[in-house]
CSV table of C-alpha atoms in Angstrom, one decimal:
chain,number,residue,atom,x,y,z
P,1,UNK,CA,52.1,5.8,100.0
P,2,UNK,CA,56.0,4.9,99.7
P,3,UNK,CA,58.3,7.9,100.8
P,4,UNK,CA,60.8,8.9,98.1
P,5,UNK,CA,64.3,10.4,99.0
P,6,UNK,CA,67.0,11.0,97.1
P,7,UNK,CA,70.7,10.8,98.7
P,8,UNK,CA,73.6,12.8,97.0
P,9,UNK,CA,77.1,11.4,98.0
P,10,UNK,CA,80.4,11.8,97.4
P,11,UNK,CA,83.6,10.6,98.4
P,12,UNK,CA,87.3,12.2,98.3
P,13,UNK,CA,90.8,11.8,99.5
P,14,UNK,CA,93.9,14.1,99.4
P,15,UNK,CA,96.4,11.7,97.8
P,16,UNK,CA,95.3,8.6,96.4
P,17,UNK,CA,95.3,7.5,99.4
P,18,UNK,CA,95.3,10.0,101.5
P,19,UNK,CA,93.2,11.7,104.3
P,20,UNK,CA,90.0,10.9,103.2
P,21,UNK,CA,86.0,11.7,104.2
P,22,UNK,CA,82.7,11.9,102.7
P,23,UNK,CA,79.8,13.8,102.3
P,24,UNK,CA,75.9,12.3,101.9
P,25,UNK,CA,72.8,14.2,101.7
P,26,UNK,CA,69.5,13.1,101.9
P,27,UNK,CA,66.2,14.9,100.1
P,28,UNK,CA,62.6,14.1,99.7
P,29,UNK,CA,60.5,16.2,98.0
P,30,UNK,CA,63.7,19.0,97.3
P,31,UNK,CA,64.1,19.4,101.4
P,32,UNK,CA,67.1,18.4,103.4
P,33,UNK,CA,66.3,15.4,105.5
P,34,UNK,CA,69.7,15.1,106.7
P,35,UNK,CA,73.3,15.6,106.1
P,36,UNK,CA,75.9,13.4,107.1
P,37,UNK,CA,79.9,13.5,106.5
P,38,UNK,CA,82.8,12.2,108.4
P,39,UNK,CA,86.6,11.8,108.1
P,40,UNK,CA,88.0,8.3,107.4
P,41,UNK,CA,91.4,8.5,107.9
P,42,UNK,CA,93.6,7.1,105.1
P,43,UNK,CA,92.0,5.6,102.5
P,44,UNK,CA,91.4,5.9,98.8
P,45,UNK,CA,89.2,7.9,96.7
P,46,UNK,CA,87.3,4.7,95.9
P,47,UNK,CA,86.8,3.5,99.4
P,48,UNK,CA,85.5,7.5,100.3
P,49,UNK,CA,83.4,7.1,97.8
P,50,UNK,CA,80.9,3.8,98.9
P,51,UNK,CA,81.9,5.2,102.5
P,52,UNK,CA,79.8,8.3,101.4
P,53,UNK,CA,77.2,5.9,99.6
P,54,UNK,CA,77.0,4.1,102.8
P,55,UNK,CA,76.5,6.5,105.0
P,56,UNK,CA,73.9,8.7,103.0
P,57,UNK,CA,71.7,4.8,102.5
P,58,UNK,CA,72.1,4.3,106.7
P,59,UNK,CA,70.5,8.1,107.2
P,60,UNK,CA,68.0,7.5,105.1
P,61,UNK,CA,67.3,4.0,106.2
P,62,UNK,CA,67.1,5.5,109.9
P,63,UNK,CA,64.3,7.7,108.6
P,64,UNK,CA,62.1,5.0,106.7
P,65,UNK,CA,63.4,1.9,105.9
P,66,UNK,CA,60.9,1.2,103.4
P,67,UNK,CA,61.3,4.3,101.2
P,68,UNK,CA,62.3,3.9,97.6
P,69,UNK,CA,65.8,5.6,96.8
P,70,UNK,CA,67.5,7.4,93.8
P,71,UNK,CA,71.2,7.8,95.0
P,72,UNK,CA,72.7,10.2,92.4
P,73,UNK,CA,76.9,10.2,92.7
P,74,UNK,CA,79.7,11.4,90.5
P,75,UNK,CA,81.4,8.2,91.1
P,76,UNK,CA,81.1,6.1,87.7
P,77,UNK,CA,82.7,3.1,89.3
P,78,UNK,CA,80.0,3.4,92.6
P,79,UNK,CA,77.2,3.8,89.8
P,80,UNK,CA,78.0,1.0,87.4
P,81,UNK,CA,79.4,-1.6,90.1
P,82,UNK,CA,76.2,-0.9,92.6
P,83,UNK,CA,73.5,-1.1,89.5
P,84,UNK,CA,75.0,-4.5,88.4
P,85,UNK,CA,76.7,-3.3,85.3
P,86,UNK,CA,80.4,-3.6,86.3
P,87,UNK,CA,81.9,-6.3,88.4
P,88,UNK,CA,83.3,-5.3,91.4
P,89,UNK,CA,86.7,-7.0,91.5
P,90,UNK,CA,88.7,-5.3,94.3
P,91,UNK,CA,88.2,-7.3,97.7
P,92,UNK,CA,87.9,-4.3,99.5
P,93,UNK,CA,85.0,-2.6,97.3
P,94,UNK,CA,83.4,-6.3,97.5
P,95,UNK,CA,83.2,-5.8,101.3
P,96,UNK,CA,81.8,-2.4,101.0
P,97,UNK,CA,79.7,-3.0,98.3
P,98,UNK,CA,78.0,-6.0,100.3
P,99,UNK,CA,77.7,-3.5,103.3
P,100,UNK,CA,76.1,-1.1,100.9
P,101,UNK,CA,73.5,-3.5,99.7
P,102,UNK,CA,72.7,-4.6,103.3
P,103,UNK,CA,72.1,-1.2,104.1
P,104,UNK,CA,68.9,-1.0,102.8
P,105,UNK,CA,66.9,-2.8,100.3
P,106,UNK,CA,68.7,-3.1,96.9
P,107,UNK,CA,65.2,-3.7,95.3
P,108,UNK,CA,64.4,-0.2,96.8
P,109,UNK,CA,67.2,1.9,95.7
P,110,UNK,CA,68.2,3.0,92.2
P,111,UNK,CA,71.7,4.8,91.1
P,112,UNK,CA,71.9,7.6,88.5
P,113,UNK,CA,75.5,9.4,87.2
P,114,UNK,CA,76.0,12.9,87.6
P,115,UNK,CA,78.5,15.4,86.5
P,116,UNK,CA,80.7,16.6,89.4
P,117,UNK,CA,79.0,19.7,89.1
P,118,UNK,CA,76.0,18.4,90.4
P,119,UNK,CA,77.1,16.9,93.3
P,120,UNK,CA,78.5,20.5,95.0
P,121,UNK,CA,76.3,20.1,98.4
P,122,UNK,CA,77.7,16.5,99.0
P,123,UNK,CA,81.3,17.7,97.6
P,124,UNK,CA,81.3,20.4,100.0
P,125,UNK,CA,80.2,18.8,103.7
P,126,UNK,CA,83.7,16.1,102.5
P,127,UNK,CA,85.9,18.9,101.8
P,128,UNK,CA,84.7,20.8,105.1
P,129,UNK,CA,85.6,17.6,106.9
P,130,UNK,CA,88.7,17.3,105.5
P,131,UNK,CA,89.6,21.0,106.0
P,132,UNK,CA,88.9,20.6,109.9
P,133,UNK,CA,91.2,18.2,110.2
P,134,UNK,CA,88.3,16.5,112.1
């Protein structure tokens, strides 16, 4: 039987760009796998954002590359652009978007919207990053 996880990421900078870092967490079966977060120097809030998305698919890929995936993100733009519904125009976000895909198997993972509110766990390993000046 397929393992299920599902990743929460975000993605933020201070300034637009700014110092920027991400948070991912990864769940299966409402347990914490893993949590992952790092700082990425200057960058925008967009680039943070598939950074986090990134990294939260790579932890969970360590654990079972063959596990199906719901990656649930406050990030609209992630969301749409990574499910095929918006283009992704920006060079930059092509690059990561490709790395994203790569990461593990698009025909594995699915995205899903959520309000801000939502994503607190992931929101809070970026902003403790950030406020450690790591």
């Amino acid at each position: 039987m397929p393992r299920h996880f599902i990743i929460t990421a975000d993605g933020g900078s201070r300034g637009n760009p700014g110092k920027a870092a991400y948070g991912a967490v990864v769940y299966e079966n409402d347990q914490i796998l893993k949590e992952v977060g790092a700082s990425i120097g200057i960058a925008s809030n967009n680039v943070a954002e598939y950074e986090g998305l990134i990294a939260g698919l790579k932890a969970a890929n360590e654990i079972d590359p063959a596990a199906t995936i719901l990656v649930k993100m406050d990030s609209k733009l992630v969301v749409e652009q990574m499910s095929g519904r918006w283009k992704v125009k920006h060079p930059n976000m092509q690059k990561l978007a490709k790395q994203a895909f790569a990461t593990h198997d698009p025909k594995l993972v699915s995205y899903q919207w959520i309000p801000r509110e939502e994503n607190s766990h992931a929101d809070s390993i970026l902003n403790d990053v950030l406020d450690s000046g790591m």
